[in-house]
PDB file of C-alpha atoms in Angstrom:
ATOM      1  CA  HIS A   1     -18.702   5.599  -0.736  1.00 92.00           C
ATOM      2  CA  LEU A   2     -15.487   5.829  -2.722  1.00 95.00           C
ATOM      3  CA  GLN A   3     -14.614   2.943  -5.008  1.00 98.00           C
ATOM      4  CA  LEU A   4     -11.606   2.330  -7.218  1.00 98.00           C
ATOM      5  CA  LEU A   5     -11.447  -0.202 -10.024  1.00 98.00           C
ATOM      6  CA  GLU A   6      -8.398  -1.220 -12.011  1.00 98.00           C
ATOM      7  CA  SER A   7      -8.707  -2.208 -15.648  1.00 98.00           C
ATOM      8  CA  GLY A   8      -6.329  -3.082 -18.425  1.00 97.00           C
ATOM      9  CA  SER A   9      -4.509  -5.918 -20.073  1.00 92.00           C
ATOM     10  CA  GLY A  10      -3.855  -8.937 -17.899  1.00 95.00           C
ATOM     11  CA  LEU A  11      -1.183 -10.338 -20.196  1.00 98.00           C
ATOM     12  CA  VAL A  12       1.724  -8.335 -21.585  1.00 98.00           C
ATOM     13  CA  LYS A  13       4.614  -9.586 -23.694  1.00 98.00           C
ATOM     14  CA  PRO A  14       8.187  -8.983 -22.564  1.00 98.00           C
ATOM     15  CA  SER A  15       9.658  -5.656 -23.723  1.00 97.00           C
ATOM     16  CA  GLN A  16       6.171  -4.214 -24.302  1.00 98.00           C
ATOM     17  CA  THR A  17       4.307  -1.596 -22.288  1.00 98.00           C
ATOM     18  CA  LEU A  18       1.969  -2.379 -19.405  1.00 98.00           C
ATOM     19  CA  SER A  19      -1.039  -0.030 -19.312  1.00 98.00           C
ATOM     20  CA  LEU A  20      -3.614   0.111 -16.534  1.00 98.00           C
ATOM     21  CA  THR A  21      -6.395   2.520 -15.682  1.00 98.00           C
ATOM     22  CA  CYS A  22      -8.023   3.161 -12.332  1.00 98.00           C
ATOM     23  CA  THR A  23     -11.584   4.457 -12.409  1.00 98.00           C
ATOM     24  CA  VAL A  24     -12.706   6.350  -9.328  1.00 97.00           C
ATOM     25  CA  SER A  25     -16.387   6.477  -8.394  1.00 97.00           C
ATOM     26  CA  GLY A  26     -18.177   8.021  -5.448  1.00 95.00           C
ATOM     27  CA  GLY A  27     -15.819  10.987  -5.267  1.00 93.00           C
ATOM     28  CA  SER A  28     -13.870  13.445  -7.377  1.00 92.00           C
ATOM     29  CA  ILE A  29     -10.330  12.701  -8.446  1.00 93.00           C
ATOM     30  CA  SER A  30      -9.719  16.456  -8.537  1.00 90.00           C
ATOM     31  CA  SER A  31      -9.967  16.973  -4.769  1.00 82.00           C
ATOM     32  CA  GLY A  32      -6.878  18.720  -3.499  1.00 81.00           C
ATOM     33  CA  ASP A  33      -6.977  16.826  -0.216  1.00 87.00           C
ATOM     34  CA  TYR A  34      -5.862  13.574  -1.765  1.00 94.00           C
ATOM     35  CA  PHE A  35      -3.373  11.990  -4.100  1.00 96.00           C
ATOM     36  CA  TRP A  36      -3.593   8.855  -6.197  1.00 97.00           C
ATOM     37  CA  THR A  37      -1.202   5.960  -6.197  1.00 98.00           C
ATOM     38  CA  TRP A  38      -0.159   2.678  -7.772  1.00 98.00           C
ATOM     39  CA  ILE A  39       1.183  -0.209  -5.703  1.00 98.00           C
ATOM     40  CA  ARG A  40       2.129  -3.686  -6.903  1.00 98.00           C
ATOM     41  CA  GLN A  41       2.617  -7.077  -5.299  1.00 98.00           C
ATOM     42  CA  PRO A  42       4.435  -9.929  -7.040  1.00 98.00           C
ATOM     43  CA  PRO A  43       2.870 -13.330  -6.369  1.00 97.00           C
ATOM     44  CA  GLY A  44       3.671 -14.456  -2.834  1.00 96.00           C
ATOM     45  CA  LYS A  45       5.699 -11.347  -2.074  1.00 97.00           C
ATOM     46  CA  GLY A  46       5.317  -7.982  -0.369  1.00 97.00           C
ATOM     47  CA  LEU A  47       4.041  -4.600  -1.444  1.00 98.00           C
ATOM     48  CA  GLU A  48       6.030  -2.274  -3.686  1.00 98.00           C
ATOM     49  CA  TRP A  49       5.142   1.383  -4.166  1.00 97.00           C
ATOM     50  CA  ILE A  50       5.207   2.454  -7.827  1.00 98.00           C
ATOM     51  CA  GLY A  51       4.288   6.129  -7.695  1.00 97.00           C
ATOM     52  CA  ASN A  52       1.887   8.924  -6.846  1.00 96.00           C
ATOM     53  CA  ILE A  53       0.096  11.643  -8.768  1.00 96.00           C
ATOM     54  CA  PHE A  54      -1.184  14.770  -7.052  1.00 93.00           C
ATOM     55  CA  HIS A  55      -4.036  17.132  -7.868  1.00 83.00           C
ATOM     56  CA  SER A  56      -1.510  19.475  -9.451  1.00 82.00           C
ATOM     57  CA  GLU A  57      -0.616  16.565 -11.750  1.00 85.00           C
ATOM     58  CA  SER A  58       2.858  16.489 -10.289  1.00 92.00           C
ATOM     59  CA  THR A  59       4.215  12.986  -9.805  1.00 96.00           C
ATOM     60  CA  ASP A  60       6.553  11.095  -7.521  1.00 95.00           C
ATOM     61  CA  TYR A  61       7.968   7.747  -8.607  1.00 96.00           C
ATOM     62  CA  ASN A  62       9.844   4.864  -7.024  1.00 96.00           C
ATOM     63  CA  PRO A  63      13.477   5.524  -7.992  1.00 95.00           C
ATOM     64  CA  SER A  64      13.907   1.876  -8.975  1.00 96.00           C
ATOM     65  CA  LEU A  65      11.138   2.213 -11.579  1.00 97.00           C
ATOM     66  CA  GLN A  66      11.354   5.893 -12.462  1.00 97.00           C
ATOM     67  CA  SER A  67      12.922   5.447 -15.879  1.00 97.00           C
ATOM     68  CA  ARG A  68      10.042   3.198 -16.996  1.00 98.00           C
ATOM     69  CA  VAL A  69       6.975   4.615 -15.242  1.00 98.00           C
ATOM     70  CA  THR A  70       4.439   7.262 -16.172  1.00 98.00           C
ATOM     71  CA  ILE A  71       1.344   8.037 -14.108  1.00 98.00           C
ATOM     72  CA  SER A  72      -1.225  10.407 -15.565  1.00 97.00           C
ATOM     73  CA  VAL A  73      -4.704  11.631 -14.722  1.00 96.00           C
ATOM     74  CA  ASP A  74      -7.826  12.266 -16.783  1.00 95.00           C
ATOM     75  CA  SER A  75     -10.069  14.383 -14.581  1.00 93.00           C
ATOM     76  CA  SER A  76     -12.858  14.466 -17.158  1.00 94.00           C
ATOM     77  CA  LYS A  77     -13.213  10.693 -16.802  1.00 96.00           C
ATOM     78  CA  ASN A  78     -12.319  10.555 -13.088  1.00 96.00           C
ATOM     79  CA  GLN A  79      -9.504   8.174 -13.952  1.00 97.00           C
ATOM     80  CA  PHE A  80      -5.776   7.898 -13.517  1.00 97.00           C
ATOM     81  CA  SER A  81      -3.446   5.609 -15.386  1.00 98.00           C
ATOM     82  CA  LEU A  82      -0.180   3.717 -15.173  1.00 98.00           C
ATOM     83  CA  GLN A  83       2.214   2.960 -17.969  1.00 98.00           C
ATOM     84  CA  LEU A  84       5.259   0.777 -17.389  1.00 98.00           C
ATOM     85  CA  THR A  85       7.570   0.303 -20.343  1.00 98.00           C
ATOM     86  CA  SER A  86      10.018  -2.446 -21.275  1.00 98.00           C
ATOM     87  CA  VAL A  87       8.428  -5.018 -18.986  1.00 98.00           C
ATOM     88  CA  THR A  88      10.033  -8.290 -17.979  1.00 98.00           C
ATOM     89  CA  ALA A  89       8.828 -11.299 -16.027  1.00 98.00           C
ATOM     90  CA  ALA A  90       9.865  -9.451 -12.861  1.00 98.00           C
ATOM     91  CA  ASP A  91       6.990  -7.036 -13.466  1.00 98.00           C
ATOM     92  CA  THR A  92       4.426  -9.812 -13.082  1.00 98.00           C
ATOM     93  CA  ALA A  93       2.319  -8.781 -10.118  1.00 98.00           C
ATOM     94  CA  VAL A  94      -1.063  -7.786  -8.788  1.00 98.00           C
ATOM     95  CA  TYR A  95      -1.347  -4.057  -9.416  1.00 98.00           C
ATOM     96  CA  TYR A  96      -3.411  -1.950  -7.025  1.00 98.00           C
ATOM     97  CA  CYS A  97      -4.560   1.619  -7.397  1.00 98.00           C
ATOM     98  CA  GLY A  98      -5.311   3.634  -4.314  1.00 98.00           C
ATOM     99  CA  ARG A  99      -6.037   6.990  -2.733  1.00 97.00           C
ATOM    100  CA  GLY A 100      -3.700   8.710  -0.350  1.00 96.00           C
ATOM    101  CA  SER A 101      -4.559  11.305   2.230  1.00 93.00           C
ATOM    102  CA  SER A 102      -2.435  14.353   2.945  1.00 87.00           C
ATOM    103  CA  GLY A 103      -0.813  14.505   6.343  1.00 88.00           C
ATOM    104  CA  TYR A 104       0.847  11.186   6.839  1.00 93.00           C
ATOM    105  CA  ASN A 105       0.183  10.108   3.248  1.00 94.00           C
ATOM    106  CA  SER A 106      -1.619   6.966   4.319  1.00 97.00           C
ATOM    107  CA  LEU A 107      -3.513   4.962   1.702  1.00 97.00           C
ATOM    108  CA  ASP A 108      -7.118   4.818   2.836  1.00 97.00           C
ATOM    109  CA  TYR A 109      -8.872   3.417  -0.221  1.00 98.00           C
ATOM    110  CA  TRP A 110      -7.634   0.641  -2.482  1.00 98.00           C
ATOM    111  CA  GLY A 111      -8.891  -1.022  -5.615  1.00 98.00           C
ATOM    112  CA  GLN A 112      -9.400  -4.773  -5.645  1.00 98.00           C
ATOM    113  CA  GLY A 113      -6.214  -5.300  -7.633  1.00 98.00           C
ATOM    114  CA  THR A 114      -5.595  -6.766 -11.053  1.00 98.00           C
ATOM    115  CA  LEU A 115      -3.088  -9.456 -11.964  1.00 98.00           C
ATOM    116  CA  VAL A 116      -0.751  -8.597 -14.811  1.00 98.00           C
ATOM    117  CA  THR A 117       1.365 -11.413 -16.184  1.00 98.00           C
ATOM    118  CA  VAL A 118       4.379 -10.734 -18.364  1.00 98.00           C
ATOM    119  CA  SER A 119       4.875 -13.664 -20.681  1.00 97.00           C
ATOM    120  CA  SER A 120       5.386 -14.394 -24.339  1.00 95.00           C
TER     121      SER A 120
ATOM    122  CA  ASP B   1      16.668   5.438   0.564  1.00 91.00           C
ATOM    123  CA  ILE B   2      14.930   4.523   3.806  1.00 96.00           C
ATOM    124  CA  GLN B   3      14.755   0.785   4.431  1.00 97.00           C
ATOM    125  CA  MET B   4      12.074  -0.803   6.581  1.00 98.00           C
ATOM    126  CA  THR B   5      12.375  -4.047   8.502  1.00 98.00           C
ATOM    127  CA  GLN B   6       9.670  -5.935  10.358  1.00 98.00           C
ATOM    128  CA  SER B   7       9.957  -8.560  13.041  1.00 98.00           C
ATOM    129  CA  PRO B   8       9.121 -11.274  13.374  1.00 98.00           C
ATOM    130  CA  SER B   9       8.548 -12.300   9.772  1.00 98.00           C
ATOM    131  CA  SER B  10       5.855 -14.634  11.007  1.00 97.00           C
ATOM    132  CA  LEU B  11       4.274 -15.671  14.252  1.00 97.00           C
ATOM    133  CA  SER B  12       1.746 -18.173  15.474  1.00 96.00           C
ATOM    134  CA  ALA B  13      -0.748 -17.080  18.079  1.00 96.00           C
ATOM    135  CA  SER B  14      -4.038 -18.087  19.614  1.00 96.00           C
ATOM    136  CA  VAL B  15      -7.354 -16.280  19.788  1.00 96.00           C
ATOM    137  CA  GLY B  16      -7.267 -13.956  22.773  1.00 96.00           C
ATOM    138  CA  ASP B  17      -3.479 -13.507  22.740  1.00 97.00           C
ATOM    139  CA  ARG B  18      -1.859 -10.101  22.963  1.00 97.00           C
ATOM    140  CA  VAL B  19       0.346  -9.696  19.910  1.00 98.00           C
ATOM    141  CA  THR B  20       3.042  -7.101  19.272  1.00 98.00           C
ATOM    142  CA  LEU B  21       4.598  -6.555  15.874  1.00 98.00           C
ATOM    143  CA  THR B  22       7.687  -4.437  15.335  1.00 98.00           C
ATOM    144  CA  CYS B  23       8.747  -2.178  12.477  1.00 98.00           C
ATOM    145  CA  ARG B  24      12.084  -0.422  12.264  1.00 98.00           C
ATOM    146  CA  ALA B  25      13.270   2.292   9.895  1.00 98.00           C
ATOM    147  CA  SER B  26      16.875   2.693   8.762  1.00 98.00           C
ATOM    148  CA  GLN B  27      16.750   6.372   9.745  1.00 98.00           C
ATOM    149  CA  SER B  28      14.393   8.617  11.633  1.00 98.00           C
ATOM    150  CA  ILE B  29      10.983   8.984  10.014  1.00 98.00           C
ATOM    151  CA  SER B  30       9.335  10.987  12.804  1.00 97.00           C
ATOM    152  CA  SER B  31       5.757   9.657  12.946  1.00 97.00           C
ATOM    153  CA  TYR B  32       5.354   9.051   9.214  1.00 98.00           C
ATOM    154  CA  LEU B  33       4.514   5.407   9.728  1.00 98.00           C
ATOM    155  CA  ASN B  34       1.342   3.629   8.664  1.00 98.00           C
ATOM    156  CA  TRP B  35       0.165   0.059   9.276  1.00 98.00           C
ATOM    157  CA  TYR B  36      -1.913  -2.100   6.937  1.00 98.00           C
ATOM    158  CA  GLN B  37      -3.597  -5.494   7.217  1.00 98.00           C
ATOM    159  CA  GLN B  38      -3.819  -7.788   4.198  1.00 98.00           C
ATOM    160  CA  LYS B  39      -5.722 -11.034   3.896  1.00 98.00           C
ATOM    161  CA  PRO B  40      -5.043 -13.538   1.086  1.00 96.00           C
ATOM    162  CA  GLY B  41      -6.416 -12.406  -2.265  1.00 96.00           C
ATOM    163  CA  LYS B  42      -7.515  -9.042  -0.904  1.00 98.00           C
ATOM    164  CA  ALA B  43      -6.231  -5.504  -1.029  1.00 98.00           C
ATOM    165  CA  PRO B  44      -4.511  -4.148   2.070  1.00 98.00           C
ATOM    166  CA  LYS B  45      -6.577  -2.171   4.559  1.00 98.00           C
ATOM    167  CA  LEU B  46      -5.351   0.829   6.518  1.00 98.00           C
ATOM    168  CA  LEU B  47      -5.258   0.256  10.270  1.00 98.00           C
ATOM    169  CA  ILE B  48      -3.051   2.970  11.772  1.00 98.00           C
ATOM    170  CA  PHE B  49      -1.708   6.224  10.352  1.00 98.00           C
ATOM    171  CA  GLY B  50       0.785   8.650  11.796  1.00 97.00           C
ATOM    172  CA  ALA B  51       2.240   5.841  13.953  1.00 98.00           C
ATOM    173  CA  SER B  52      -0.589   5.875  16.490  1.00 98.00           C
ATOM    174  CA  ASP B  53      -3.856   7.199  15.023  1.00 98.00           C
ATOM    175  CA  LEU B  54      -6.541   4.573  14.588  1.00 98.00           C
ATOM    176  CA  TYR B  55      -8.204   4.744  11.171  1.00 97.00           C
ATOM    177  CA  SER B  56     -11.972   5.113  11.121  1.00 96.00           C
ATOM    178  CA  GLY B  57     -13.819   1.857  11.669  1.00 97.00           C
ATOM    179  CA  VAL B  58     -10.786  -0.105  12.875  1.00 98.00           C
ATOM    180  CA  PRO B  59     -11.435  -1.983  16.119  1.00 98.00           C
ATOM    181  CA  SER B  60      -9.897  -0.478  19.239  1.00 98.00           C
ATOM    182  CA  ARG B  61      -7.960  -3.676  19.978  1.00 98.00           C
ATOM    183  CA  PHE B  62      -5.464  -2.380  17.407  1.00 98.00           C
ATOM    184  CA  SER B  63      -3.008   0.252  18.574  1.00 98.00           C
ATOM    185  CA  GLY B  64       0.222   1.716  17.310  1.00 98.00           C
ATOM    186  CA  SER B  65       3.113   3.424  19.011  1.00 98.00           C
ATOM    187  CA  GLY B  66       6.597   4.715  18.378  1.00 98.00           C
ATOM    188  CA  SER B  67       8.443   7.524  16.675  1.00 98.00           C
ATOM    189  CA  GLY B  68      11.813   8.042  15.091  1.00 98.00           C
ATOM    190  CA  THR B  69      12.997   4.615  14.018  1.00 98.00           C
ATOM    191  CA  ASP B  70      11.128   2.074  16.157  1.00 98.00           C
ATOM    192  CA  PHE B  71       7.432   1.347  15.962  1.00 98.00           C
ATOM    193  CA  THR B  72       5.011  -1.279  17.214  1.00 98.00           C
ATOM    194  CA  LEU B  73       1.560  -2.499  16.279  1.00 98.00           C
ATOM    195  CA  THR B  74      -0.270  -4.200  19.118  1.00 98.00           C
ATOM    196  CA  ILE B  75      -3.392  -6.315  18.943  1.00 98.00           C
ATOM    197  CA  SER B  76      -4.664  -6.496  22.493  1.00 98.00           C
ATOM    198  CA  SER B  77      -6.792  -9.613  22.095  1.00 97.00           C
ATOM    199  CA  LEU B  78      -6.374 -11.488  18.833  1.00 97.00           C
ATOM    200  CA  GLN B  79      -9.619 -12.329  17.074  1.00 96.00           C
ATOM    201  CA  PRO B  80     -10.187 -14.950  14.349  1.00 94.00           C
ATOM    202  CA  GLU B  81     -10.508 -12.243  11.701  1.00 96.00           C
ATOM    203  CA  ASP B  82      -7.089 -10.812  12.619  1.00 97.00           C
ATOM    204  CA  PHE B  83      -5.104 -13.665  11.114  1.00 94.00           C
ATOM    205  CA  ALA B  84      -3.449 -11.887   8.219  1.00 97.00           C
ATOM    206  CA  THR B  85      -0.226 -10.257   7.064  1.00 98.00           C
ATOM    207  CA  TYR B  86       0.646  -6.844   8.452  1.00 98.00           C
ATOM    208  CA  TYR B  87       2.760  -4.277   6.635  1.00 98.00           C
ATOM    209  CA  CYS B  88       4.283  -1.057   7.846  1.00 98.00           C
ATOM    210  CA  GLN B  89       4.890   1.839   5.451  1.00 98.00           C
ATOM    211  CA  GLN B  90       7.051   4.920   5.830  1.00 98.00           C
ATOM    212  CA  THR B  91       6.074   8.096   4.022  1.00 97.00           C
ATOM    213  CA  TYR B  92       8.646  10.465   5.518  1.00 97.00           C
ATOM    214  CA  SER B  93      10.865  10.323   2.473  1.00 94.00           C
ATOM    215  CA  SER B  94       9.239   8.932  -0.629  1.00 91.00           C
ATOM    216  CA  ASN B  95       7.461   5.698   0.243  1.00 94.00           C
ATOM    217  CA  THR B  96       8.635   2.289   1.430  1.00 96.00           C
ATOM    218  CA  PHE B  97       6.819  -0.761   2.724  1.00 98.00           C
ATOM    219  CA  GLY B  98       8.245  -3.221   5.184  1.00 98.00           C
ATOM    220  CA  PRO B  99       8.412  -6.906   4.193  1.00 98.00           C
ATOM    221  CA  GLY B 100       5.432  -7.845   6.352  1.00 98.00           C
ATOM    222  CA  THR B 101       4.641 -10.012   9.360  1.00 98.00           C
ATOM    223  CA  LYS B 102       2.317 -12.961   8.857  1.00 98.00           C
ATOM    224  CA  VAL B 103       0.136 -13.808  11.830  1.00 98.00           C
ATOM    225  CA  ASP B 104      -1.314 -17.284  11.717  1.00 95.00           C
ATOM    226  CA  ILE B 105      -3.186 -19.623  14.002  1.00 88.00           C
ATOM    227  CA  LYS B 106      -1.237 -21.625  16.548  1.00 87.00           C
TER     228      LYS B 106
END
């Protein structure tokens, strides 16, 4: 049974870099049938797609965040990571990692989410 | 960019009601439309992919339809565990979520 678990700092100062890792268990992150994604949700608001990373390590980012986002993968650890630079209070959100399936690119597995607060 | 809208933004319904939620894309997205259910404090769960395919393990009272720009999610007989917020997502061009429809108890 696939499980995803986000980890990282829950408090980040403005202008610094947010770093999160998603650890995948119960399956290989290297499977070509899937891609891996980050989604965020500000408190009380809707879902915002951040970006995807594919088995080829190619990436696709939300244009509104592209200049600040990097998603990378460490297959040896079965993990993928998110870095978001120059954060502001607007980046405060619950961050979810997930798995996407090829075809209609639906997100079939999600982590539990982790709250990241941007505050001095 | 493709924009997604959902209507209504919220609705109140009773157990046993038939409920229909609507999602509209700003341009044609073929069938690249997925539906998710989210309960407070929890991660979203996939319900429908490809506009009308029921994800494994999802009760058959959920169904999806539509193509192009207009899509619906129908719950044939609302159950207590269905009170939640529902999001549509287009994956035809990049990735966009709708703003959600909250279904609560009348």
